[in-house]
Amino acid sequence: LISDEIIKTLVLILTIPIHGLTAITGVITNLLSMVILSRLGLKSSVSVGGFALSLTDFIVTSVHVAILFCYILNYAYPESEVDMLVLRIFALGNVRYASFYISMWITTVISVERCFCVVFPFKVKQFFTLSRYVFAIVVIYCVYISLILPVYILVKTDWIDLMSIENNTKSVKRRILTVVFSEETHNLEHILNTIGGVALSVTSQTVLIVCTVGLTYTLNQSSEIRR
């Protein structure tokens, strides 16, 4: 059987460079995209949507780099007084997943606008004004921030005693700084994750499916008319 130490080493060697390279590439490309779009001017819904999507993906990739860094620190300093594993999973993980869902909904808004351009070409400018587009993006951010903020407010950081084994024989007691969850916090996190990760995600995918069906039907109808 492979020991836990060998598995950790393999994960570090095989996955960290791949994830790290991908994340750093994402950070650079999204940063360049934001710079280019801002210099061209955020004067249309297309540019605002593209900038918001690049900003959100920039946050995702930047947080992912930080998570990988915490993983390396946890491996390099297993006796650290700060629980890097909890920091990686809780503090940074929630931000990353919230950013995932924000990116998903911004993509949904962009898709809906593209659908309206085909289905209602003469009314799309009336529906998707620049102010409404910005408002929709702000609402998306506010919704997902409100879904993770209560958990951050309610959880506590505290020093706890942890028993570790040295040389497979001797138990050593040490204190670490970690995040302490109460039962109420666990229940609240479960409810908020269900809302943000399941209900809103399903809604987003449903909207995308409806847009796809609408686009397909409209394009088929227009092709028949041309014939």
JSON list of C-alpha atoms in Angstrom, two decimals:
[
{"chain": "A", "resi": 1, "resn": "LEU", "atom": "CA", "xyz": [0.00, 0.00, 0.00]},
{"chain": "A", "resi": 2, "resn": "ILE", "atom": "CA", "xyz": [1.09, 3.56, -0.71]},
{"chain": "A", "resi": 3, "resn": "SER", "atom": "CA", "xyz": [1.65, 5.65, 2.39]},
{"chain": "A", "resi": 4, "resn": "ASP", "atom": "CA", "xyz": [-0.11, 8.96, 2.96]},
{"chain": "A", "resi": 5, "resn": "GLU", "atom": "CA", "xyz": [3.20, 10.78, 2.73]},
{"chain": "A", "resi": 6, "resn": "ILE", "atom": "CA", "xyz": [3.90, 9.37, -0.75]},
{"chain": "A", "resi": 7, "resn": "ILE", "atom": "CA", "xyz": [0.38, 10.30, -1.89]},
{"chain": "A", "resi": 8, "resn": "LYS", "atom": "CA", "xyz": [0.85, 13.87, -0.64]},
{"chain": "A", "resi": 9, "resn": "THR", "atom": "CA", "xyz": [4.17, 14.09, -2.45]},
{"chain": "A", "resi": 10, "resn": "LEU", "atom": "CA", "xyz": [2.66, 12.78, -5.70]},
{"chain": "A", "resi": 11, "resn": "VAL", "atom": "CA", "xyz": [-0.19, 15.27, -5.46]},
{"chain": "A", "resi": 12, "resn": "LEU", "atom": "CA", "xyz": [2.27, 18.07, -4.86]},
{"chain": "A", "resi": 13, "resn": "ILE", "atom": "CA", "xyz": [4.49, 17.06, -7.78]},
{"chain": "A", "resi": 14, "resn": "LEU", "atom": "CA", "xyz": [1.79, 16.16, -10.31]},
{"chain": "A", "resi": 15, "resn": "THR", "atom": "CA", "xyz": [-1.13, 18.50, -9.66]},
{"chain": "A", "resi": 16, "resn": "ILE", "atom": "CA", "xyz": [0.33, 21.68, -8.18]},
{"chain": "A", "resi": 17, "resn": "PRO", "atom": "CA", "xyz": [2.44, 22.63, -11.25]},
{"chain": "A", "resi": 18, "resn": "ILE", "atom": "CA", "xyz": [-0.48, 21.97, -13.62]},
{"chain": "A", "resi": 19, "resn": "HIS", "atom": "CA", "xyz": [-3.01, 23.87, -11.50]},
{"chain": "A", "resi": 20, "resn": "GLY", "atom": "CA", "xyz": [-0.49, 26.61, -10.79]},
{"chain": "A", "resi": 21, "resn": "LEU", "atom": "CA", "xyz": [0.39, 27.14, -14.45]},
{"chain": "A", "resi": 22, "resn": "THR", "atom": "CA", "xyz": [-3.28, 27.17, -15.44]},
{"chain": "A", "resi": 23, "resn": "ALA", "atom": "CA", "xyz": [-4.20, 29.60, -12.66]},
{"chain": "A", "resi": 24, "resn": "ILE", "atom": "CA", "xyz": [-1.31, 31.98, -13.35]},
{"chain": "A", "resi": 25, "resn": "THR", "atom": "CA", "xyz": [-2.16, 31.94, -17.06]},
{"chain": "A", "resi": 26, "resn": "GLY", "atom": "CA", "xyz": [-5.75, 32.79, -16.15]},
{"chain": "A", "resi": 27, "resn": "VAL", "atom": "CA", "xyz": [-4.61, 35.66, -13.93]},
{"chain": "A", "resi": 28, "resn": "ILE", "atom": "CA", "xyz": [-2.46, 37.16, -16.69]},
{"chain": "A", "resi": 29, "resn": "THR", "atom": "CA", "xyz": [-4.96, 36.73, -19.54]},
{"chain": "A", "resi": 30, "resn": "ASN", "atom": "CA", "xyz": [-7.90, 38.10, -17.56]},
{"chain": "A", "resi": 31, "resn": "LEU", "atom": "CA", "xyz": [-5.81, 41.04, -16.39]},
{"chain": "A", "resi": 32, "resn": "LEU", "atom": "CA", "xyz": [-4.85, 41.82, -19.98]},
{"chain": "A", "resi": 33, "resn": "SER", "atom": "CA", "xyz": [-8.48, 41.50, -21.03]},
{"chain": "A", "resi": 34, "resn": "MET", "atom": "CA", "xyz": [-9.57, 44.02, -18.37]},
{"chain": "A", "resi": 35, "resn": "VAL", "atom": "CA", "xyz": [-6.85, 46.47, -19.40]},
{"chain": "A", "resi": 36, "resn": "ILE", "atom": "CA", "xyz": [-7.77, 46.24, -23.08]},
{"chain": "A", "resi": 37, "resn": "LEU", "atom": "CA", "xyz": [-11.52, 46.58, -22.47]},
{"chain": "A", "resi": 38, "resn": "SER", "atom": "CA", "xyz": [-11.06, 49.53, -20.10]},
{"chain": "A", "resi": 39, "resn": "ARG", "atom": "CA", "xyz": [-8.85, 51.34, -22.61]},
{"chain": "A", "resi": 40, "resn": "LEU", "atom": "CA", "xyz": [-11.36, 50.76, -25.39]},
{"chain": "A", "resi": 41, "resn": "GLY", "atom": "CA", "xyz": [-14.03, 52.23, -23.15]},
{"chain": "A", "resi": 42, "resn": "LEU", "atom": "CA", "xyz": [-16.88, 50.58, -21.28]},
{"chain": "A", "resi": 43, "resn": "LYS", "atom": "CA", "xyz": [-19.58, 52.25, -23.32]},
{"chain": "A", "resi": 44, "resn": "SER", "atom": "CA", "xyz": [-21.67, 49.27, -24.39]},
{"chain": "A", "resi": 45, "resn": "SER", "atom": "CA", "xyz": [-23.28, 46.28, -22.75]},
{"chain": "A", "resi": 46, "resn": "VAL", "atom": "CA", "xyz": [-20.89, 43.97, -24.61]},
{"chain": "A", "resi": 47, "resn": "SER", "atom": "CA", "xyz": [-17.79, 45.66, -23.20]},
{"chain": "A", "resi": 48, "resn": "VAL", "atom": "CA", "xyz": [-19.28, 45.91, -19.69]},
{"chain": "A", "resi": 49, "resn": "GLY", "atom": "CA", "xyz": [-20.25, 42.24, -19.74]},
{"chain": "A", "resi": 50, "resn": "GLY", "atom": "CA", "xyz": [-16.83, 41.22, -21.00]},
{"chain": "A", "resi": 51, "resn": "PHE", "atom": "CA", "xyz": [-15.08, 43.35, -18.37]},
{"chain": "A", "resi": 52, "resn": "ALA", "atom": "CA", "xyz": [-17.24, 41.97, -15.55]},
{"chain": "A", "resi": 53, "resn": "LEU", "atom": "CA", "xyz": [-16.61, 38.41, -16.72]},
{"chain": "A", "resi": 54, "resn": "SER", "atom": "CA", "xyz": [-12.85, 39.02, -16.93]},
{"chain": "A", "resi": 55, "resn": "LEU", "atom": "CA", "xyz": [-12.84, 40.61, -13.47]},
{"chain": "A", "resi": 56, "resn": "THR", "atom": "CA", "xyz": [-14.71, 37.68, -11.95]},
{"chain": "A", "resi": 57, "resn": "ASP", "atom": "CA", "xyz": [-12.48, 35.11, -13.62]},
{"chain": "A", "resi": 58, "resn": "PHE", "atom": "CA", "xyz": [-9.46, 37.12, -12.47]},
{"chain": "A", "resi": 59, "resn": "ILE", "atom": "CA", "xyz": [-10.72, 36.77, -8.89]},
{"chain": "A", "resi": 60, "resn": "VAL", "atom": "CA", "xyz": [-11.27, 33.03, -9.38]},
{"chain": "A", "resi": 61, "resn": "THR", "atom": "CA", "xyz": [-7.78, 32.40, -10.72]},
{"chain": "A", "resi": 62, "resn": "SER", "atom": "CA", "xyz": [-6.10, 34.68, -8.17]},
{"chain": "A", "resi": 63, "resn": "VAL", "atom": "CA", "xyz": [-7.83, 32.93, -5.29]},
{"chain": "A", "resi": 64, "resn": "HIS", "atom": "CA", "xyz": [-6.88, 29.59, -6.80]},
{"chain": "A", "resi": 65, "resn": "VAL", "atom": "CA", "xyz": [-3.22, 30.64, -6.80]},
{"chain": "A", "resi": 66, "resn": "ALA", "atom": "CA", "xyz": [-3.57, 31.59, -3.12]},
{"chain": "A", "resi": 67, "resn": "ILE", "atom": "CA", "xyz": [-5.18, 28.20, -2.37]},
{"chain": "A", "resi": 68, "resn": "LEU", "atom": "CA", "xyz": [-2.29, 26.38, -4.03]},
{"chain": "A", "resi": 69, "resn": "PHE", "atom": "CA", "xyz": [0.14, 28.50, -2.02]},
{"chain": "A", "resi": 70, "resn": "CYS", "atom": "CA", "xyz": [-1.65, 27.51, 1.20]},
{"chain": "A", "resi": 71, "resn": "TYR", "atom": "CA", "xyz": [-1.46, 23.86, 0.15]},
{"chain": "A", "resi": 72, "resn": "ILE", "atom": "CA", "xyz": [2.29, 24.13, -0.36]},
{"chain": "A", "resi": 73, "resn": "LEU", "atom": "CA", "xyz": [2.72, 25.88, 3.00]},
{"chain": "A", "resi": 74, "resn": "ASN", "atom": "CA", "xyz": [0.66, 23.18, 4.71]},
{"chain": "A", "resi": 75, "resn": "TYR", "atom": "CA", "xyz": [2.91, 20.53, 3.19]},
{"chain": "A", "resi": 76, "resn": "ALA", "atom": "CA", "xyz": [6.16, 22.39, 3.86]},
{"chain": "A", "resi": 77, "resn": "TYR", "atom": "CA", "xyz": [5.29, 23.38, 7.43]},
{"chain": "A", "resi": 78, "resn": "PRO", "atom": "CA", "xyz": [3.08, 20.63, 8.89]},
{"chain": "A", "resi": 79, "resn": "GLU", "atom": "CA", "xyz": [3.80, 21.87, 12.41]},
{"chain": "A", "resi": 80, "resn": "SER", "atom": "CA", "xyz": [2.61, 25.40, 11.68]},
{"chain": "A", "resi": 81, "resn": "GLU", "atom": "CA", "xyz": [0.46, 27.03, 14.36]},
{"chain": "A", "resi": 82, "resn": "VAL", "atom": "CA", "xyz": [-1.99, 28.21, 11.69]},
{"chain": "A", "resi": 83, "resn": "ASP", "atom": "CA", "xyz": [-4.33, 25.63, 10.17]},
{"chain": "A", "resi": 84, "resn": "MET", "atom": "CA", "xyz": [-3.56, 26.19, 6.48]},
{"chain": "A", "resi": 85, "resn": "LEU", "atom": "CA", "xyz": [-5.91, 23.40, 5.42]},
{"chain": "A", "resi": 86, "resn": "VAL", "atom": "CA", "xyz": [-8.96, 25.12, 6.94]},
{"chain": "A", "resi": 87, "resn": "LEU", "atom": "CA", "xyz": [-7.80, 28.48, 5.61]},
{"chain": "A", "resi": 88, "resn": "ARG", "atom": "CA", "xyz": [-7.56, 26.97, 2.14]},
{"chain": "A", "resi": 89, "resn": "ILE", "atom": "CA", "xyz": [-10.90, 25.17, 2.25]},
{"chain": "A", "resi": 90, "resn": "PHE", "atom": "CA", "xyz": [-13.03, 27.67, 4.14]},
{"chain": "A", "resi": 91, "resn": "ALA", "atom": "CA", "xyz": [-11.66, 31.20, 3.88]},
{"chain": "A", "resi": 92, "resn": "LEU", "atom": "CA", "xyz": [-10.48, 31.01, 0.27]},
{"chain": "A", "resi": 93, "resn": "GLY", "atom": "CA", "xyz": [-12.66, 28.17, -0.99]},
{"chain": "A", "resi": 94, "resn": "ASN", "atom": "CA", "xyz": [-15.93, 30.00, -0.37]},
{"chain": "A", "resi": 95, "resn": "VAL", "atom": "CA", "xyz": [-14.69, 33.06, -2.25]},
{"chain": "A", "resi": 96, "resn": "ARG", "atom": "CA", "xyz": [-13.61, 30.91, -5.19]},
{"chain": "A", "resi": 97, "resn": "TYR", "atom": "CA", "xyz": [-16.91, 29.04, -5.45]},
{"chain": "A", "resi": 98, "resn": "ALA", "atom": "CA", "xyz": [-18.93, 32.24, -5.09]},
{"chain": "A", "resi": 99, "resn": "SER", "atom": "CA", "xyz": [-16.86, 33.72, -7.92]},
{"chain": "A", "resi": 100, "resn": "PHE", "atom": "CA", "xyz": [-17.55, 30.61, -10.01]},
{"chain": "A", "resi": 101, "resn": "TYR", "atom": "CA", "xyz": [-21.28, 31.15, -9.65]},
{"chain": "A", "resi": 102, "resn": "ILE", "atom": "CA", "xyz": [-21.00, 34.89, -10.30]},
{"chain": "A", "resi": 103, "resn": "SER", "atom": "CA", "xyz": [-19.10, 34.13, -13.50]},
{"chain": "A", "resi": 104, "resn": "MET", "atom": "CA", "xyz": [-21.78, 31.61, -14.45]},
{"chain": "A", "resi": 105, "resn": "TRP", "atom": "CA", "xyz": [-24.58, 34.16, -14.02]},
{"chain": "A", "resi": 106, "resn": "ILE", "atom": "CA", "xyz": [-22.72, 36.89, -15.90]},
{"chain": "A", "resi": 107, "resn": "THR", "atom": "CA", "xyz": [-22.31, 34.41, -18.75]},
{"chain": "A", "resi": 108, "resn": "THR", "atom": "CA", "xyz": [-26.05, 33.75, -18.51]},
{"chain": "A", "resi": 109, "resn": "VAL", "atom": "CA", "xyz": [-26.84, 37.46, -18.78]},
{"chain": "A", "resi": 110, "resn": "ILE", "atom": "CA", "xyz": [-24.57, 37.76, -21.82]},
{"chain": "A", "resi": 111, "resn": "SER", "atom": "CA", "xyz": [-26.26, 34.72, -23.38]},
{"chain": "A", "resi": 112, "resn": "VAL", "atom": "CA", "xyz": [-29.72, 36.17, -22.79]},
{"chain": "A", "resi": 113, "resn": "GLU", "atom": "CA", "xyz": [-28.69, 39.40, -24.50]},
{"chain": "A", "resi": 114, "resn": "ARG", "atom": "CA", "xyz": [-27.29, 37.47, -27.48]},
{"chain": "A", "resi": 115, "resn": "CYS", "atom": "CA", "xyz": [-30.54, 35.53, -27.64]},
{"chain": "A", "resi": 116, "resn": "PHE", "atom": "CA", "xyz": [-32.56, 38.75, -27.69]},
{"chain": "A", "resi": 117, "resn": "CYS", "atom": "CA", "xyz": [-30.35, 40.06, -30.49]},
{"chain": "A", "resi": 118, "resn": "VAL", "atom": "CA", "xyz": [-31.56, 37.19, -32.66]},
{"chain": "A", "resi": 119, "resn": "VAL", "atom": "CA", "xyz": [-35.13, 36.71, -31.43]},
{"chain": "A", "resi": 120, "resn": "PHE", "atom": "CA", "xyz": [-36.01, 40.39, -30.89]},
{"chain": "A", "resi": 121, "resn": "PRO", "atom": "CA", "xyz": [-33.42, 42.31, -32.93]},
{"chain": "A", "resi": 122, "resn": "PHE", "atom": "CA", "xyz": [-35.38, 45.58, -32.96]},
{"chain": "A", "resi": 123, "resn": "LYS", "atom": "CA", "xyz": [-36.15, 45.61, -29.24]},
{"chain": "A", "resi": 124, "resn": "VAL", "atom": "CA", "xyz": [-32.87, 44.40, -27.75]},
{"chain": "A", "resi": 125, "resn": "LYS", "atom": "CA", "xyz": [-31.55, 47.95, -27.25]},
{"chain": "A", "resi": 126, "resn": "GLN", "atom": "CA", "xyz": [-34.67, 48.85, -25.31]},
{"chain": "A", "resi": 127, "resn": "PHE", "atom": "CA", "xyz": [-34.39, 45.87, -22.97]},
{"chain": "A", "resi": 128, "resn": "PHE", "atom": "CA", "xyz": [-30.61, 45.80, -22.48]},
{"chain": "A", "resi": 129, "resn": "THR", "atom": "CA", "xyz": [-29.60, 49.36, -21.78]},
{"chain": "A", "resi": 130, "resn": "LEU", "atom": "CA", "xyz": [-26.17, 50.01, -20.31]},
{"chain": "A", "resi": 131, "resn": "SER", "atom": "CA", "xyz": [-27.60, 51.02, -16.93]},
{"chain": "A", "resi": 132, "resn": "ARG", "atom": "CA", "xyz": [-29.72, 47.86, -16.71]},
{"chain": "A", "resi": 133, "resn": "TYR", "atom": "CA", "xyz": [-26.74, 45.74, -17.65]},
{"chain": "A", "resi": 134, "resn": "VAL", "atom": "CA", "xyz": [-24.59, 47.27, -14.91]},
{"chain": "A", "resi": 135, "resn": "PHE", "atom": "CA", "xyz": [-27.47, 46.92, -12.44]},
{"chain": "A", "resi": 136, "resn": "ALA", "atom": "CA", "xyz": [-27.84, 43.21, -13.28]},
{"chain": "A", "resi": 137, "resn": "ILE", "atom": "CA", "xyz": [-24.14, 42.57, -12.71]},
{"chain": "A", "resi": 138, "resn": "VAL", "atom": "CA", "xyz": [-24.18, 44.46, -9.40]},
{"chain": "A", "resi": 139, "resn": "VAL", "atom": "CA", "xyz": [-27.21, 42.42, -8.28]},
{"chain": "A", "resi": 140, "resn": "ILE", "atom": "CA", "xyz": [-25.43, 39.17, -9.16]},
{"chain": "A", "resi": 141, "resn": "TYR", "atom": "CA", "xyz": [-22.42, 40.17, -7.08]},
{"chain": "A", "resi": 142, "resn": "CYS", "atom": "CA", "xyz": [-24.59, 41.31, -4.16]},
{"chain": "A", "resi": 143, "resn": "VAL", "atom": "CA", "xyz": [-26.61, 38.08, -4.14]},
{"chain": "A", "resi": 144, "resn": "TYR", "atom": "CA", "xyz": [-23.59, 35.80, -3.93]},
{"chain": "A", "resi": 145, "resn": "ILE", "atom": "CA", "xyz": [-21.73, 38.02, -1.48]},
{"chain": "A", "resi": 146, "resn": "SER", "atom": "CA", "xyz": [-24.81, 37.92, 0.75]},
{"chain": "A", "resi": 147, "resn": "LEU", "atom": "CA", "xyz": [-24.77, 34.11, 0.53]},
{"chain": "A", "resi": 148, "resn": "ILE", "atom": "CA", "xyz": [-21.23, 33.75, 1.90]},
{"chain": "A", "resi": 149, "resn": "LEU", "atom": "CA", "xyz": [-20.94, 36.81, 4.15]},
{"chain": "A", "resi": 150, "resn": "PRO", "atom": "CA", "xyz": [-23.15, 35.50, 7.01]},
{"chain": "A", "resi": 151, "resn": "VAL", "atom": "CA", "xyz": [-20.96, 32.42, 7.40]},
{"chain": "A", "resi": 152, "resn": "TYR", "atom": "CA", "xyz": [-17.81, 34.54, 7.61]},
{"chain": "A", "resi": 153, "resn": "ILE", "atom": "CA", "xyz": [-19.47, 36.71, 10.23]},
{"chain": "A", "resi": 154, "resn": "LEU", "atom": "CA", "xyz": [-20.70, 33.82, 12.39]},
{"chain": "A", "resi": 155, "resn": "VAL", "atom": "CA", "xyz": [-17.67, 31.52, 12.38]},
{"chain": "A", "resi": 156, "resn": "LYS", "atom": "CA", "xyz": [-14.95, 32.06, 14.94]},
{"chain": "A", "resi": 157, "resn": "THR", "atom": "CA", "xyz": [-11.22, 31.58, 14.93]},
{"chain": "A", "resi": 158, "resn": "ASP", "atom": "CA", "xyz": [-9.82, 30.00, 18.06]},
{"chain": "A", "resi": 159, "resn": "TRP", "atom": "CA", "xyz": [-6.86, 28.10, 19.41]},
{"chain": "A", "resi": 160, "resn": "ILE", "atom": "CA", "xyz": [-7.54, 24.40, 19.86]},
{"chain": "A", "resi": 161, "resn": "ASP", "atom": "CA", "xyz": [-5.47, 21.54, 21.23]},
{"chain": "A", "resi": 162, "resn": "LEU", "atom": "CA", "xyz": [-4.48, 18.93, 18.69]},
{"chain": "A", "resi": 163, "resn": "MET", "atom": "CA", "xyz": [-2.85, 15.59, 19.31]},
{"chain": "A", "resi": 164, "resn": "SER", "atom": "CA", "xyz": [-0.29, 14.53, 16.72]},
{"chain": "A", "resi": 165, "resn": "ILE", "atom": "CA", "xyz": [1.83, 11.40, 16.52]},
{"chain": "A", "resi": 166, "resn": "GLU", "atom": "CA", "xyz": [5.58, 11.54, 16.04]},
{"chain": "A", "resi": 167, "resn": "ASN", "atom": "CA", "xyz": [7.56, 8.54, 14.83]},
{"chain": "A", "resi": 168, "resn": "ASN", "atom": "CA", "xyz": [4.38, 6.43, 14.98]},
{"chain": "A", "resi": 169, "resn": "THR", "atom": "CA", "xyz": [4.71, 6.08, 18.74]},
{"chain": "A", "resi": 170, "resn": "LYS", "atom": "CA", "xyz": [4.75, 9.33, 20.66]},
{"chain": "A", "resi": 171, "resn": "SER", "atom": "CA", "xyz": [1.69, 11.56, 20.95]},
{"chain": "A", "resi": 172, "resn": "VAL", "atom": "CA", "xyz": [2.43, 15.26, 21.04]},
{"chain": "A", "resi": 173, "resn": "LYS", "atom": "CA", "xyz": [-0.03, 17.93, 22.06]},
{"chain": "A", "resi": 174, "resn": "ARG", "atom": "CA", "xyz": [0.11, 21.23, 20.22]},
{"chain": "A", "resi": 175, "resn": "ARG", "atom": "CA", "xyz": [-2.11, 24.27, 19.78]},
{"chain": "A", "resi": 176, "resn": "ILE", "atom": "CA", "xyz": [-3.20, 25.54, 16.38]},
{"chain": "A", "resi": 177, "resn": "LEU", "atom": "CA", "xyz": [-5.24, 28.50, 15.23]},
{"chain": "A", "resi": 178, "resn": "THR", "atom": "CA", "xyz": [-8.19, 27.28, 13.21]},
{"chain": "A", "resi": 179, "resn": "VAL", "atom": "CA", "xyz": [-11.79, 28.02, 12.29]},
{"chain": "A", "resi": 180, "resn": "VAL", "atom": "CA", "xyz": [-14.40, 26.74, 14.73]},
{"chain": "A", "resi": 181, "resn": "PHE", "atom": "CA", "xyz": [-17.86, 25.88, 13.42]},
{"chain": "A", "resi": 182, "resn": "SER", "atom": "CA", "xyz": [-20.97, 25.64, 15.55]},
{"chain": "A", "resi": 183, "resn": "GLU", "atom": "CA", "xyz": [-23.93, 23.48, 14.62]},
{"chain": "A", "resi": 184, "resn": "GLU", "atom": "CA", "xyz": [-25.92, 26.59, 13.71]},
{"chain": "A", "resi": 185, "resn": "THR", "atom": "CA", "xyz": [-23.13, 27.76, 11.42]},
{"chain": "A", "resi": 186, "resn": "HIS", "atom": "CA", "xyz": [-23.01, 24.36, 9.72]},
{"chain": "A", "resi": 187, "resn": "ASN", "atom": "CA", "xyz": [-26.76, 24.44, 9.14]},
{"chain": "A", "resi": 188, "resn": "LEU", "atom": "CA", "xyz": [-26.66, 27.99, 7.83]},
{"chain": "A", "resi": 189, "resn": "GLU", "atom": "CA", "xyz": [-23.79, 27.17, 5.48]},
{"chain": "A", "resi": 190, "resn": "HIS", "atom": "CA", "xyz": [-25.70, 24.15, 4.19]},
{"chain": "A", "resi": 191, "resn": "ILE", "atom": "CA", "xyz": [-28.82, 26.25, 3.50]},
{"chain": "A", "resi": 192, "resn": "LEU", "atom": "CA", "xyz": [-26.88, 29.02, 1.77]},
{"chain": "A", "resi": 193, "resn": "ASN", "atom": "CA", "xyz": [-24.89, 26.51, -0.30]},
{"chain": "A", "resi": 194, "resn": "THR", "atom": "CA", "xyz": [-28.14, 24.86, -1.35]},
{"chain": "A", "resi": 195, "resn": "ILE", "atom": "CA", "xyz": [-29.53, 28.20, -2.47]},
{"chain": "A", "resi": 196, "resn": "GLY", "atom": "CA", "xyz": [-26.40, 29.42, -4.25]},
{"chain": "A", "resi": 197, "resn": "GLY", "atom": "CA", "xyz": [-24.92, 26.17, -5.46]},
{"chain": "A", "resi": 198, "resn": "VAL", "atom": "CA", "xyz": [-28.06, 24.26, -6.39]},
{"chain": "A", "resi": 199, "resn": "ALA", "atom": "CA", "xyz": [-31.17, 26.40, -6.78]},
{"chain": "A", "resi": 200, "resn": "LEU", "atom": "CA", "xyz": [-29.55, 29.38, -8.50]},
{"chain": "A", "resi": 201, "resn": "SER", "atom": "CA", "xyz": [-27.27, 27.15, -10.58]},
{"chain": "A", "resi": 202, "resn": "VAL", "atom": "CA", "xyz": [-30.21, 25.12, -11.85]},
{"chain": "A", "resi": 203, "resn": "THR", "atom": "CA", "xyz": [-32.04, 28.35, -12.63]},
{"chain": "A", "resi": 204, "resn": "SER", "atom": "CA", "xyz": [-29.06, 29.62, -14.60]},
{"chain": "A", "resi": 205, "resn": "GLN", "atom": "CA", "xyz": [-28.78, 26.42, -16.60]},
{"chain": "A", "resi": 206, "resn": "THR", "atom": "CA", "xyz": [-32.53, 26.47, -17.28]},
{"chain": "A", "resi": 207, "resn": "VAL", "atom": "CA", "xyz": [-32.26, 30.01, -18.63]},
{"chain": "A", "resi": 208, "resn": "LEU", "atom": "CA", "xyz": [-29.38, 28.94, -20.89]},
{"chain": "A", "resi": 209, "resn": "ILE", "atom": "CA", "xyz": [-31.39, 25.98, -22.20]},
{"chain": "A", "resi": 210, "resn": "VAL", "atom": "CA", "xyz": [-34.38, 28.23, -22.93]},
{"chain": "A", "resi": 211, "resn": "CYS", "atom": "CA", "xyz": [-32.09, 30.68, -24.75]},
{"chain": "A", "resi": 212, "resn": "THR", "atom": "CA", "xyz": [-30.58, 27.86, -26.79]},
{"chain": "A", "resi": 213, "resn": "VAL", "atom": "CA", "xyz": [-34.01, 26.54, -27.76]},
{"chain": "A", "resi": 214, "resn": "GLY", "atom": "CA", "xyz": [-35.18, 30.04, -28.65]},
{"chain": "A", "resi": 215, "resn": "LEU", "atom": "CA", "xyz": [-32.11, 30.71, -30.77]},
{"chain": "A", "resi": 216, "resn": "THR", "atom": "CA", "xyz": [-32.40, 27.38, -32.56]},
{"chain": "A", "resi": 217, "resn": "TYR", "atom": "CA", "xyz": [-36.08, 27.85, -33.31]},
{"chain": "A", "resi": 218, "resn": "THR", "atom": "CA", "xyz": [-35.64, 31.44, -34.54]},
{"chain": "A", "resi": 219, "resn": "LEU", "atom": "CA", "xyz": [-32.69, 30.56, -36.77]},
{"chain": "A", "resi": 220, "resn": "ASN", "atom": "CA", "xyz": [-34.58, 27.60, -38.24]},
{"chain": "A", "resi": 221, "resn": "GLN", "atom": "CA", "xyz": [-37.59, 29.80, -38.94]},
{"chain": "A", "resi": 222, "resn": "SER", "atom": "CA", "xyz": [-35.48, 32.47, -40.61]},
{"chain": "A", "resi": 223, "resn": "SER", "atom": "CA", "xyz": [-33.73, 29.89, -42.79]},
{"chain": "A", "resi": 224, "resn": "GLU", "atom": "CA", "xyz": [-37.09, 28.51, -43.95]},
{"chain": "A", "resi": 225, "resn": "ILE", "atom": "CA", "xyz": [-38.30, 32.01, -44.85]},
{"chain": "A", "resi": 226, "resn": "ARG", "atom": "CA", "xyz": [-35.17, 32.60, -46.95]},
{"chain": "A", "resi": 227, "resn": "ARG", "atom": "CA", "xyz": [-35.86, 29.43, -48.88]}
]
